[in-house]
Coordinates of C-alpha atoms in Angstrom, one line a residue:
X1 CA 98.5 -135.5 -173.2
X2 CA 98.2 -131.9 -173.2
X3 CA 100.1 -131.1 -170.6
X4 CA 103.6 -133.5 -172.0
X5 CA 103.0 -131.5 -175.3
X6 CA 102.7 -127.5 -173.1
X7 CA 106.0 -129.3 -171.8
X8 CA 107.7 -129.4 -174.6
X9 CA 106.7 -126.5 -176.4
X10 CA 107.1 -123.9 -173.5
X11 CA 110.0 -125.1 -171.9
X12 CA 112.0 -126.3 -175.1
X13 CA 114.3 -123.4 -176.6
X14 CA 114.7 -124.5 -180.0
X15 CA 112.1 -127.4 -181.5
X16 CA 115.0 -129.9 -183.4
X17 CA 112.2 -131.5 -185.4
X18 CA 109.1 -130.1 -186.7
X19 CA 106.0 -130.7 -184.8
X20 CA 102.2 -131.3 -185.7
X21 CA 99.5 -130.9 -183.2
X22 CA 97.0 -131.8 -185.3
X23 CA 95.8 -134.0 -183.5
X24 CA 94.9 -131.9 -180.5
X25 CA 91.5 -131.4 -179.1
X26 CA 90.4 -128.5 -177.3
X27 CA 91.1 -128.9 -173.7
X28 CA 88.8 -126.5 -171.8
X29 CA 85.0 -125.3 -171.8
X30 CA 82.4 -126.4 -168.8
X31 CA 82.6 -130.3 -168.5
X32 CA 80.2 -131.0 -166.4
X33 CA 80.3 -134.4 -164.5
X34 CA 77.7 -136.8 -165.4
X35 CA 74.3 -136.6 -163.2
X36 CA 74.9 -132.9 -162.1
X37 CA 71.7 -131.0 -162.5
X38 CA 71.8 -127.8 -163.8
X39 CA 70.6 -124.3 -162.7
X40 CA 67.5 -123.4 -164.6
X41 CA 68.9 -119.8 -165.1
X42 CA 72.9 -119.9 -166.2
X43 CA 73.4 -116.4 -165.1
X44 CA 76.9 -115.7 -163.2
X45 CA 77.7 -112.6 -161.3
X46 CA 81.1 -112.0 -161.0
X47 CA 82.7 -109.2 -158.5
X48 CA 85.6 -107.3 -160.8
X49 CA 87.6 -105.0 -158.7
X50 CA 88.6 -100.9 -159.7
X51 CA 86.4 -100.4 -163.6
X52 CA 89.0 -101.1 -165.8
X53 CA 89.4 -99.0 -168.5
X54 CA 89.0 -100.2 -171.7
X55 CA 88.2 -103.5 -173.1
X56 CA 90.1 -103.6 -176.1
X57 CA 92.2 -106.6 -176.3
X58 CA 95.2 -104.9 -177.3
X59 CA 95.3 -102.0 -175.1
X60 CA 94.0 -103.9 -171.8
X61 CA 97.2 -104.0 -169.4
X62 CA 94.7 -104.7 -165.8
X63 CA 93.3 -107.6 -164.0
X64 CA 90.3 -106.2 -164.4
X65 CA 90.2 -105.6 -168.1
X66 CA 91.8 -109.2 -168.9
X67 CA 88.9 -110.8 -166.9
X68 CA 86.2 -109.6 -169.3
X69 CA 88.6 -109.7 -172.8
X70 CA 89.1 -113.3 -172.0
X71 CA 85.7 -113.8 -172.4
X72 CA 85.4 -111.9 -175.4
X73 CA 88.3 -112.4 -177.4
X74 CA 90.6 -115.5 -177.8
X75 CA 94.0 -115.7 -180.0
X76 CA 95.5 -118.5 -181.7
X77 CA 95.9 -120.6 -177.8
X78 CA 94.6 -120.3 -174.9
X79 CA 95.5 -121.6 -171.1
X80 CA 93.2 -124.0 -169.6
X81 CA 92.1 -124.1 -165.6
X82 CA 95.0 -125.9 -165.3
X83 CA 96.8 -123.5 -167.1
X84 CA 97.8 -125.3 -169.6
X85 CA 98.0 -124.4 -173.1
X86 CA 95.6 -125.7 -175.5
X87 CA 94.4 -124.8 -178.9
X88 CA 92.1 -122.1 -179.6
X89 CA 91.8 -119.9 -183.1
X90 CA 94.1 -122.4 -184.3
X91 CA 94.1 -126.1 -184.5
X92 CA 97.4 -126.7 -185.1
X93 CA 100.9 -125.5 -185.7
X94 CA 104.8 -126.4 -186.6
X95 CA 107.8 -125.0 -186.1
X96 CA 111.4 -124.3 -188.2
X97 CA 114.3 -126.6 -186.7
X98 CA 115.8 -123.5 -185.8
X99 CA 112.9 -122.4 -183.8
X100 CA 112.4 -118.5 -185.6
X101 CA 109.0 -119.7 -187.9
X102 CA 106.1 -120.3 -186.4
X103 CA 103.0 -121.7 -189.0
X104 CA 99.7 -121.7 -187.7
X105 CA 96.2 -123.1 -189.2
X106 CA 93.2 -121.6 -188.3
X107 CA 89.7 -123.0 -187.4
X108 CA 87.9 -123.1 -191.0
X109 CA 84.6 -122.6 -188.7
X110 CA 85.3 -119.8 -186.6
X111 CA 83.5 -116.8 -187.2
X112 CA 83.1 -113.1 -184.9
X113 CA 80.3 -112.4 -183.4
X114 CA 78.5 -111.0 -186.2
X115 CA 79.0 -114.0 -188.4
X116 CA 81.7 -113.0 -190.8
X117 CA 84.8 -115.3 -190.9
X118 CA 88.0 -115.2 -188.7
X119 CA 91.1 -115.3 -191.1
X120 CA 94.8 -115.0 -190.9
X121 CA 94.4 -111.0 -192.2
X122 CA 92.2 -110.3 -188.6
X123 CA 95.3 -111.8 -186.7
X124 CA 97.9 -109.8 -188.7
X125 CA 96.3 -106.8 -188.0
X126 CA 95.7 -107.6 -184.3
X127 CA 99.0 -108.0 -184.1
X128 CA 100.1 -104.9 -186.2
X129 CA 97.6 -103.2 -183.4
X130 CA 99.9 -104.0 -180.8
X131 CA 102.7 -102.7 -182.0
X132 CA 101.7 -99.5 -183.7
X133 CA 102.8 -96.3 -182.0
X134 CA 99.5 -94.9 -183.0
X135 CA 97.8 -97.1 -180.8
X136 CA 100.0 -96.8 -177.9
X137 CA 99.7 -100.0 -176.3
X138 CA 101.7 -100.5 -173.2
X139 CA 101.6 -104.1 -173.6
X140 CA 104.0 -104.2 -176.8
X141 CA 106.8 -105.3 -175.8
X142 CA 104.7 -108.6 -175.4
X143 CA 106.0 -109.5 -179.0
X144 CA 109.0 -107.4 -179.2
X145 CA 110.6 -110.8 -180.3
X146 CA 109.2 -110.8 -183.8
X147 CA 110.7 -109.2 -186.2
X148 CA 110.8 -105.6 -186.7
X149 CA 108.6 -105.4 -183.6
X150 CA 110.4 -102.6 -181.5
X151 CA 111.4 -100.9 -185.0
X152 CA 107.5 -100.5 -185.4
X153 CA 106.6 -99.5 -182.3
X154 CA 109.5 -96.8 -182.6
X155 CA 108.2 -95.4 -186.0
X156 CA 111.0 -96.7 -187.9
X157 CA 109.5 -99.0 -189.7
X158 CA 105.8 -99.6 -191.2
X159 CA 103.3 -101.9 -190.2
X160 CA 103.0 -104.0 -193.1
X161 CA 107.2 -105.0 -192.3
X162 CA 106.1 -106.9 -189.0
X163 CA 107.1 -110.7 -188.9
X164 CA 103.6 -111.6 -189.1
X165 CA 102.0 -113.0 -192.6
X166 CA 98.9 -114.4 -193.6
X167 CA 99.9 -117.4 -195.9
X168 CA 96.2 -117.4 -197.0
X169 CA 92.8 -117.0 -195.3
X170 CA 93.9 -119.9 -193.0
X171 CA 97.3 -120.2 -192.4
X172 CA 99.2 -117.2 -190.3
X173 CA 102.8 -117.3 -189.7
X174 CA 105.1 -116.0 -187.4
X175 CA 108.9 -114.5 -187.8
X176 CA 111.2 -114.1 -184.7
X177 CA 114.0 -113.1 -184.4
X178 CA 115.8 -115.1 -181.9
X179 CA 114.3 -118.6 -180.3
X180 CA 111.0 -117.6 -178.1
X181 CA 110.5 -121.0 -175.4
X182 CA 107.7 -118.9 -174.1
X183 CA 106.0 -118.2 -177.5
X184 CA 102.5 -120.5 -177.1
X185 CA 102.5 -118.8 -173.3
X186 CA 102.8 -115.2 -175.2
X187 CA 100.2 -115.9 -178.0
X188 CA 97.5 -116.9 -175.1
X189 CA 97.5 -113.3 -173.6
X190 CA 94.3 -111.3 -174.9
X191 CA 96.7 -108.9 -176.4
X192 CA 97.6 -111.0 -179.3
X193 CA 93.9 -111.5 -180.3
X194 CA 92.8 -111.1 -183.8
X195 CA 91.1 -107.8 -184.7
X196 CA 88.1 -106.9 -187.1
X197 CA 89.7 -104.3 -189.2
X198 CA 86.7 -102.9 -191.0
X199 CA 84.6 -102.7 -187.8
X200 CA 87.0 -101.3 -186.5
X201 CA 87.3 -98.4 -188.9
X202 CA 83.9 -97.9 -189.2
X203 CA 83.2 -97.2 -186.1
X204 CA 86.9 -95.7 -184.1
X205 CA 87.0 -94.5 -180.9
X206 CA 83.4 -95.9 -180.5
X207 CA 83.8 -99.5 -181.5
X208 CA 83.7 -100.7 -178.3
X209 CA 80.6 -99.4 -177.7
X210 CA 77.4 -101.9 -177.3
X211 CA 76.0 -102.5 -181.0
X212 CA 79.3 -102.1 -182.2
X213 CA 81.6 -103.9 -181.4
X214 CA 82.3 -107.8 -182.4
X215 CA 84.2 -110.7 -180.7
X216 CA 85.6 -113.7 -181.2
X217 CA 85.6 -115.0 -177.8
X218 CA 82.4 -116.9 -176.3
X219 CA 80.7 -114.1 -175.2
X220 CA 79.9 -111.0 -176.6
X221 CA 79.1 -107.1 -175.4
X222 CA 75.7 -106.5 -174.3
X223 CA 75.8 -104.0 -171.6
X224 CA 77.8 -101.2 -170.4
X225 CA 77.4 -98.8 -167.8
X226 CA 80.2 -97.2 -165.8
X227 CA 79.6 -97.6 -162.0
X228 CA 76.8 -100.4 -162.5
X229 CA 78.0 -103.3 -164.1
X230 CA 79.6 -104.7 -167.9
X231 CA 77.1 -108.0 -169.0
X232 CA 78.3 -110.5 -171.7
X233 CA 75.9 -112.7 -173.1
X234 CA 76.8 -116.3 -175.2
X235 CA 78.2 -115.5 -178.7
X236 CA 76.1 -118.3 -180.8
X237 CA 78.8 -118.1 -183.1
X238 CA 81.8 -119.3 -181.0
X239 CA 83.4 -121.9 -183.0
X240 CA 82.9 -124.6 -179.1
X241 CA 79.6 -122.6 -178.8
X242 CA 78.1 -125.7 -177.4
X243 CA 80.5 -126.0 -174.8
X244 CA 79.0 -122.9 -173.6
X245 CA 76.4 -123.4 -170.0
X246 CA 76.5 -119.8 -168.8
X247 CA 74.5 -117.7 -170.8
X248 CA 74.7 -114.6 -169.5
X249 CA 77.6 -112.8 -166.8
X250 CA 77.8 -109.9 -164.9
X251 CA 80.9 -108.2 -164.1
X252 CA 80.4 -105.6 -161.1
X253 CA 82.7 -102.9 -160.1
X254 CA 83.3 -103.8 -156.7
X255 CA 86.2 -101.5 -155.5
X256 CA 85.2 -101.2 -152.0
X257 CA 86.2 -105.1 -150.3
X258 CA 83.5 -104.8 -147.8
X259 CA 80.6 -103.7 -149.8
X260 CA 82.2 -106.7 -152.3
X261 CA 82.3 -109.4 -149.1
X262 CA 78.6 -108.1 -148.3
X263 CA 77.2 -108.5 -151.7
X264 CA 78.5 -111.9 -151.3
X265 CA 77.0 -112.9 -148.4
X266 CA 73.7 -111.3 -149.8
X267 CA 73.9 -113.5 -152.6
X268 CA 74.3 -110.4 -155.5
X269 CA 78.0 -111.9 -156.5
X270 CA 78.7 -115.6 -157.0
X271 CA 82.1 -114.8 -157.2
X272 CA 84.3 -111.9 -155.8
X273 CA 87.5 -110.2 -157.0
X274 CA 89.2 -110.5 -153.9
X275 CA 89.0 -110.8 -149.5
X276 CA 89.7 -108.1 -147.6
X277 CA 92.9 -109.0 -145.2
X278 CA 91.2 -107.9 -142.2
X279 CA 88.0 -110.4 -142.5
X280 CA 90.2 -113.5 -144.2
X281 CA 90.7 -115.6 -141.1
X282 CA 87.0 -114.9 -140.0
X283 CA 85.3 -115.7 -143.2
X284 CA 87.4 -118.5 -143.6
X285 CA 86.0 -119.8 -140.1
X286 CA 82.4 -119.1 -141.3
X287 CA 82.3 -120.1 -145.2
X288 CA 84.8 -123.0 -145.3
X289 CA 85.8 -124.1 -148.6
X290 CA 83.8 -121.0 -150.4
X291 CA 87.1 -119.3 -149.3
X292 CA 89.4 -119.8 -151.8
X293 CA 93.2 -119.0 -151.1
X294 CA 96.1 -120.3 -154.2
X295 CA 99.2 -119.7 -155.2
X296 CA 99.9 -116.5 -157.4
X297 CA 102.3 -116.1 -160.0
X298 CA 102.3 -112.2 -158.6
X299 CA 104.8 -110.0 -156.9
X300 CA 104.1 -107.2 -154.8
X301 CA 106.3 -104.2 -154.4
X302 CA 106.8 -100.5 -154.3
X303 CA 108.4 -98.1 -157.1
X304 CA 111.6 -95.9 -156.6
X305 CA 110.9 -93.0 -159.1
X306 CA 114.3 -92.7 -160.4
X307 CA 114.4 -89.9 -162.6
X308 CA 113.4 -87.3 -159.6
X309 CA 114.7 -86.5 -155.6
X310 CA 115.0 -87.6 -153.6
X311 CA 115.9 -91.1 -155.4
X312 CA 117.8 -90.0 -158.0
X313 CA 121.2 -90.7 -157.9
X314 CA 120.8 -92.3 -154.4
X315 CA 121.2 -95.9 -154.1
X316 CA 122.0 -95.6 -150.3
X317 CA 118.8 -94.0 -149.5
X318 CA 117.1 -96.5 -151.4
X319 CA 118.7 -99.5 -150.0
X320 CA 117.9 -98.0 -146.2
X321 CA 114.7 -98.3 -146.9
X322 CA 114.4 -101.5 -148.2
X323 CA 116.5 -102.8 -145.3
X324 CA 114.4 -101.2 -142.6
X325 CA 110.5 -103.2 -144.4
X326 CA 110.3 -106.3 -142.1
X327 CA 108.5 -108.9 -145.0
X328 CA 107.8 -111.4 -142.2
X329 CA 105.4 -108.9 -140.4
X330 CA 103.8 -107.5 -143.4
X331 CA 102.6 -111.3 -144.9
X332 CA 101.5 -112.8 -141.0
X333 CA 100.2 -110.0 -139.4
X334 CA 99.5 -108.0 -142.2
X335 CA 98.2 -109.6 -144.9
X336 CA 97.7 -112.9 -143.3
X337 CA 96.7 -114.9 -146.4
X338 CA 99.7 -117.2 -147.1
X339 CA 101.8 -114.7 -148.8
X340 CA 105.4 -115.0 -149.2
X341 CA 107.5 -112.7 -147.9
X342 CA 110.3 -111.8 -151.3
X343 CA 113.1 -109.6 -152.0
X344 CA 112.8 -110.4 -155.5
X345 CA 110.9 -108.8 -158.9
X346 CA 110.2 -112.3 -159.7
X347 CA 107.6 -113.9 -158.0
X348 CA 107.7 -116.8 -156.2
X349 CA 107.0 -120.4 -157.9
X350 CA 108.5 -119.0 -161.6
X351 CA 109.3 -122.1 -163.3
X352 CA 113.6 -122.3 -163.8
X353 CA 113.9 -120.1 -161.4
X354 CA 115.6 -119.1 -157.7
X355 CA 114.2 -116.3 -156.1
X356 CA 117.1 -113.5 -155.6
X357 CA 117.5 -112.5 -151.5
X358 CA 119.7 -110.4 -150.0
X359 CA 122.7 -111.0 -147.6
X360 CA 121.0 -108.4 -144.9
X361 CA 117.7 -110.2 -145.3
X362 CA 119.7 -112.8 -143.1
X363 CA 120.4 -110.5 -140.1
X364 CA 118.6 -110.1 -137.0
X365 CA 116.0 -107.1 -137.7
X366 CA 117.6 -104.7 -135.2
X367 CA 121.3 -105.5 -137.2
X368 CA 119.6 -104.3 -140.3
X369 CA 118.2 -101.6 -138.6
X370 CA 121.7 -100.0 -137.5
X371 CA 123.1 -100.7 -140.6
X372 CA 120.2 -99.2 -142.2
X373 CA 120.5 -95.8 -140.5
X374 CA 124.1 -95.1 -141.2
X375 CA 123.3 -95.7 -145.0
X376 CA 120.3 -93.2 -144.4
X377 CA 122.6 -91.0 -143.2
X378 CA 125.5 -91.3 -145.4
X379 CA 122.4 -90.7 -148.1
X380 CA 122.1 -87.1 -146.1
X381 CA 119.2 -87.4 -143.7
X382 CA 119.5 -88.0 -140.0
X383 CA 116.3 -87.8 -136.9
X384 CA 116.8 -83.9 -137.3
X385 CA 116.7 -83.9 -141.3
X386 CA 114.2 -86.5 -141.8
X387 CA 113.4 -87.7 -145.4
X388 CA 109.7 -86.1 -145.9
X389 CA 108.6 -88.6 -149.0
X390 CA 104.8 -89.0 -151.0
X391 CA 103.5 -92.3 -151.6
X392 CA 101.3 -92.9 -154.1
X393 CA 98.8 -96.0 -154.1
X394 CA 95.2 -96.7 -155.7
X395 CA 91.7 -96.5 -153.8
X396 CA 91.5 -100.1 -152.3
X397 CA 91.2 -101.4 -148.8
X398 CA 94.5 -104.0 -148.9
X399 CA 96.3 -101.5 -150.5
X400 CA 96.0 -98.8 -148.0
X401 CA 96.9 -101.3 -145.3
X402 CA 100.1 -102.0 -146.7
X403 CA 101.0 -98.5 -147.5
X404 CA 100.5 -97.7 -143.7
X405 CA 102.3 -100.3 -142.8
X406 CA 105.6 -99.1 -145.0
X407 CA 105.0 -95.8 -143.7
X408 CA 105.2 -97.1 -140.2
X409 CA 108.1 -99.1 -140.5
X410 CA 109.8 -96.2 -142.2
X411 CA 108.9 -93.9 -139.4
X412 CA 110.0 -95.7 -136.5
X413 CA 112.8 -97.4 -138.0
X414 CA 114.4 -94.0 -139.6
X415 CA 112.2 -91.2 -138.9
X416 CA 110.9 -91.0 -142.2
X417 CA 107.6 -88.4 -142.7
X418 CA 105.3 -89.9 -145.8
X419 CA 102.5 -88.9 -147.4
X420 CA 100.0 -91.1 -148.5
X421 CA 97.9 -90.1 -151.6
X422 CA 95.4 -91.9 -152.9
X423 CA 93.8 -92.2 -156.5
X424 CA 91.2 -94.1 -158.1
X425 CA 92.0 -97.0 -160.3
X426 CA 92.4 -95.3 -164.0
X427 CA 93.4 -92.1 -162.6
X428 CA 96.1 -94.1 -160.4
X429 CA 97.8 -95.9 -163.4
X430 CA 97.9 -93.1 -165.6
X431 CA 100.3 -90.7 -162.7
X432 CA 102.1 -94.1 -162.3
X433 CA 103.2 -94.7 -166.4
X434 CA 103.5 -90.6 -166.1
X435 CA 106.0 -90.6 -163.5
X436 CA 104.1 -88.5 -161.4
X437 CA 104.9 -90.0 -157.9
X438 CA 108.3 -90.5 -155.8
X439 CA 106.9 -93.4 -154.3
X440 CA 104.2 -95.9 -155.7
X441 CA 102.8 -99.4 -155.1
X442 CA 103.0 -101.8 -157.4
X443 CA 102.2 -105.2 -158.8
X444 CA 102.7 -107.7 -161.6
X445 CA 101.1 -110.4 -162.6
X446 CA 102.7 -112.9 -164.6
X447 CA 101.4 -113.2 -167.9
X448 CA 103.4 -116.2 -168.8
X449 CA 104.7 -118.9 -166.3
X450 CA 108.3 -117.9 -167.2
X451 CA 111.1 -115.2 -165.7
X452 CA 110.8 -112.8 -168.7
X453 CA 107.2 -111.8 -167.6
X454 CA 108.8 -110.2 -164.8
X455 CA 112.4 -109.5 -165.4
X456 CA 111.0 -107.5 -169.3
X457 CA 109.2 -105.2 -166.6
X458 CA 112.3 -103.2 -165.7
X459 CA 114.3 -103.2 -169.1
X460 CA 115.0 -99.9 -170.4
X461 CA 112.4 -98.7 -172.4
X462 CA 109.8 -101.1 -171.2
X463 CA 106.5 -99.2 -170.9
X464 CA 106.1 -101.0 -167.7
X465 CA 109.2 -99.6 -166.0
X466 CA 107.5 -97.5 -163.7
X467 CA 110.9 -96.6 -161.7
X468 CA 112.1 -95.6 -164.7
X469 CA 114.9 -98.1 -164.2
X470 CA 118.3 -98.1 -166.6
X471 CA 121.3 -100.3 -166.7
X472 CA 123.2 -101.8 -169.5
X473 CA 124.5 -104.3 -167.9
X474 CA 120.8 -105.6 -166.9
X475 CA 119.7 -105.0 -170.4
X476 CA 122.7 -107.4 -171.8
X477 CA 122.1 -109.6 -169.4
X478 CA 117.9 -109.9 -170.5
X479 CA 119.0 -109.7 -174.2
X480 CA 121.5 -113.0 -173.2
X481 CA 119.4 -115.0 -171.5
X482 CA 117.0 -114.4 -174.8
X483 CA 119.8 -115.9 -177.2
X484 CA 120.5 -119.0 -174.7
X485 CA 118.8 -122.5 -175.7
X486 CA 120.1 -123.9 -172.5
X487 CA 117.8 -124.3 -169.6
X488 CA 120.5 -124.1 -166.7
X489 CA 122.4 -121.5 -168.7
X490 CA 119.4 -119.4 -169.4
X491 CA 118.5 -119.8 -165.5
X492 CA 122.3 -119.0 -164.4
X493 CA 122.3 -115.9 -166.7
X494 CA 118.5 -114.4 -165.6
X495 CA 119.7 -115.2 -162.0
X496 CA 122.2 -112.8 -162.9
X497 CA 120.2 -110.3 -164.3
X498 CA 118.3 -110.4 -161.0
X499 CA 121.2 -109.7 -158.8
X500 CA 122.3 -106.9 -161.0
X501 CA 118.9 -105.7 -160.8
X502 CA 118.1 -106.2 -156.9
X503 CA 121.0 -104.7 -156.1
X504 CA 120.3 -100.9 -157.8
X505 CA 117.2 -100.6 -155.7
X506 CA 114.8 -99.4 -158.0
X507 CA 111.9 -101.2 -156.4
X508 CA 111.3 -102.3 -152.9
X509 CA 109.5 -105.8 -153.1
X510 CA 107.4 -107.6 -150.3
X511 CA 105.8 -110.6 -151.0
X512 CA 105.0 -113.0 -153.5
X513 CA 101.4 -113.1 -153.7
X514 CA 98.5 -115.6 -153.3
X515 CA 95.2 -115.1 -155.0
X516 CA 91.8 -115.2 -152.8
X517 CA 88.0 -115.1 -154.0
X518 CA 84.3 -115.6 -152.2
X519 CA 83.2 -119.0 -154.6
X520 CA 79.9 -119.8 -154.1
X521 CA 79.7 -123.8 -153.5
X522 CA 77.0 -123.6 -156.2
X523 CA 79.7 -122.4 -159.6
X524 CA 81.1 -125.3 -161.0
X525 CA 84.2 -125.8 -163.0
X526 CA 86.1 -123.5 -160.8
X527 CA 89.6 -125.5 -159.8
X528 CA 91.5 -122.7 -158.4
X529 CA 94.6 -124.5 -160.2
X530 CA 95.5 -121.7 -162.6
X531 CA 98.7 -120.2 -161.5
X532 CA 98.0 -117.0 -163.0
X533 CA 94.1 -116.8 -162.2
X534 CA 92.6 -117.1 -164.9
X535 CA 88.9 -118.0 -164.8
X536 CA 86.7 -117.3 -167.5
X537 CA 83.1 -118.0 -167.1
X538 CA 83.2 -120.3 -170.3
X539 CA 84.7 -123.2 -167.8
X540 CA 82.3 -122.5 -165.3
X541 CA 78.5 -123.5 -164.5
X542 CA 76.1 -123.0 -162.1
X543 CA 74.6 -126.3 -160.7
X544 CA 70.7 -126.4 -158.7
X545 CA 70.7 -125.0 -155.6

């Protein structure tokens, strides 16, 4: 039943009737099957990739940080293992024929984790959060659909103009301004949790802290220590606290894949962040189904920094290089996970969607090779003026790998001398929003199942748009596709978009990704079924072993 009404409310452009989901249970929390036996001590330890760098739910923009928020925090939905969307601070809601109001109704039992009551007023200003310049969050444009969002988050209006009102203590709604189908997929991300307003200005830049800060979520803070490990413990007062079998987790930073595989193997993580490329096949031999490999709503690609040399003004030289990346190599000899080898932004298995490929990507590689060179140089370099170019990429085994790779393929292909430089996780992002790089690896992760989670990336002015990508016509396009109720139209038009897009050669894509962990056969409730990988430890528990 949940899944036919996620149907109809994500996919659906404009709701012609007004709908009730009052009747709606929750849909998620450990169920264990009847006749397992428990694990005396429910205590999960979970490896966590690069420390992420901050946990508040309106500012986190990694995988890392999301992991832990959505244990802390929840909005007014949520997404299942299924990932499917169910309720969560909110029991029910309707919407206007014409599909721009949203009315929610709040749990009338759910409290923080210090006891006082969740109301509408902790969502507004969660939301208000998200947008406010002063916060900075790069994750705004998430609800730059509801009214005077992007106003707001330009300092052009004030806070209190936002299309978000609390009707009373337990009714919130929503203004947009233009027909959302994605909306319930939007409101599930961590970013649009409710905030605590007056624990949150007693304490500032230190709420986070352990003592301080509160949660809604089914977990709360209790331990925090860079470069050892973040530990939640059960939040008594989560409104489904009873659904609650791990009491405790532990979330280590586990940057370095082989000291991550060999905790595993140890028995220090039950679960890791990822498997290194390079042991994949083996471990797979050895652990069986504790290897787990799924599809990944997740694109893989490299940045074109736009706005200095050598790429500036230089689609040519951008287009050789693109040509001359053979994706078929890169995911079976490379990688060697099941990745899918993509000439898109948008990730393989996007729901209304057909991946954009290029002409060229047809051709026999030596073809594109020739016709590679002339455009390298016709772009003014040549064997004796080779392009001498930095590459910029975070501390992490996989990631280095492909960044060799690249550089290999440019070398031999076109004689192209890179650079690699490396920089740990936080130190990493921050030169990559800055711009300070002519080359860098990227990735997205869907937050949504839908092609606005990844074509929103590279709109102008998107906080996100590392290349520092610009084209009007793109824009139109994205603002189009945003009007049209249409399925097939709105798929025709952001097909469109991605051709327009594609074919200015800000980014240099590989593959669409899959998702791989270490699970020991001991954690229960983990299905793996989640295109965007989300797992939080409230579905899981440990059974005897």
């Amino acid at each position: 039943m949940p899944n036919a009404l996620h149907k109809v409310i994500s996919i659906s452009y404009i709701l012609s009737v007004i709908m009730s989901f009052s009747g709606l249970q929750s849909a998620f929390g450990a169920e264990v099957p009847s006749g397992t036996k428990l694990a005396k001590k429910q205590i999960l330890n979970r490896g966590n990739g690069a420390e992420t760098p901050t946990i508040d739910p309106q500012k986190v923009e990694d995988v890392q940080g999301n992991n832990i928020t959505q244990d802390l925090f929840e909005g007014l939905v949520r997404d299942n293992t299924d990932g499917i969307i169910v309720p969560a601070g909110a029991t029910s809601w309707e919407s206007s024929k014409d599909g721009l109001t949203y009315t929610f109704h709040l749990r009338k039992n759910a409290k923080w984790s210090n006891g006082d009551p969740i109301t509408a007023h902790d969502y507004v200003y969660g939301f208000q959060r998200l947008v406010d310049p002063k916060v900075a969050s790069t994750y705004s444009f998430l609800i730059s659909d509801f009214k005077n969002a992007d106003a707001i988050n330009q300092g052009k209006e004030p806070l209190n103009t936002l299309g978000v009102v609390a009707l009373n203590n337990e009714t919130l709604q929503i203004k947009l301004n233009n027909p959302v189908p994605y909306i319930l997929d939007i409101l599930s991300m961590r970013n649009c949790s409710p905030a605590h307003k007056k624990m949150m200005e007693k304490y500032g830049d230190k709420f986070y802290q352990v003592g301080n800060i509160v949660s809604n979520g089914p977990y709360m803070l209790k331990y925090w220590k860079i470069g050892d490990k973040l530990t939640l413990e059960k939040n008594s007062n989560y409104w489904d606290a009873k659904k609650t079998v791990i009491q405790e987790v532990n979330f280590y930073p586990t940057q370095n894949l082989n000291t991550e595989q060999q905790m595993f193997l140890t028995n220090q993580l039950d679960i890791t962040n990822d498997i290194s490329m390079d042991q994949f096949e083996k471990l797979k031999s050895q652990l069986g189904s504790e290897v787990q490999s799924n599809p990944y709503l997740s694109s893989y690609w490299f940045s074109f920094n736009l706005e200095k040399p050598p790429f500036k003004d230089n689609l040519k030289l951008r287009q050789a290089l693109s040509m001359v990346i053979d994706r078929n190599i890169i995911t079976k000899d490379i990688t060697r996970r099941g990745e899918f080898p993509s000439y898109d932004l948008v990730a393989k298995g996007a729901k209304n969607y057909k991946q954009f490929t290029y002409n060229w990507s047809k051709d026999e590689y030596k073809m594109r090779v020739e016709k590679a060179k002339k455009l390298y140089e016709e772009a003014g370099y040549s064997a004796l003026k080779p392009l001498k170019v930095n590459i910029l990429y975070n501390t992490n085994d996989n990631s280095k790998k492909l960044v060799l790779s690249i550089a290999s393929m440019w070398k031999q292909a076109l004689g192209v001398n890179a650079t690699l430089e490396n920089q740990e996780w936080k130190v990493f992002l921050k030169s990559r929003q800055n711009g300070e790089f002519q080359v860098a690896w990227d990735r997205w992760i869907a937050d949504y199942n839908d092609v606005n989670s990844f074509s929103d990336l590279l709109r102008s002015g998107s906080q996100m748009n590392n290349a520092k990508y610009k084209n009007t016509n793109y824009d139109t396009l994205l603002k189009k596709a945003s009007m049209e109720v249409d399925l097939k139209k709105r798929q025709k038009i952001l097909e469109q978009a991605s051709s327009v897009l594609m074919n200015d050669y800000p980014i240099l894509p590989l593959y669409s990704a899959v998702t791989t962990h270490l699970v020991k056969k001991y954690v229960g409730g983990y299905s793996g079924k989640n295109p965007l990988d989300h797992t939080s430890t409230f579905d899981l528990y440990i059974k005897e072993h």
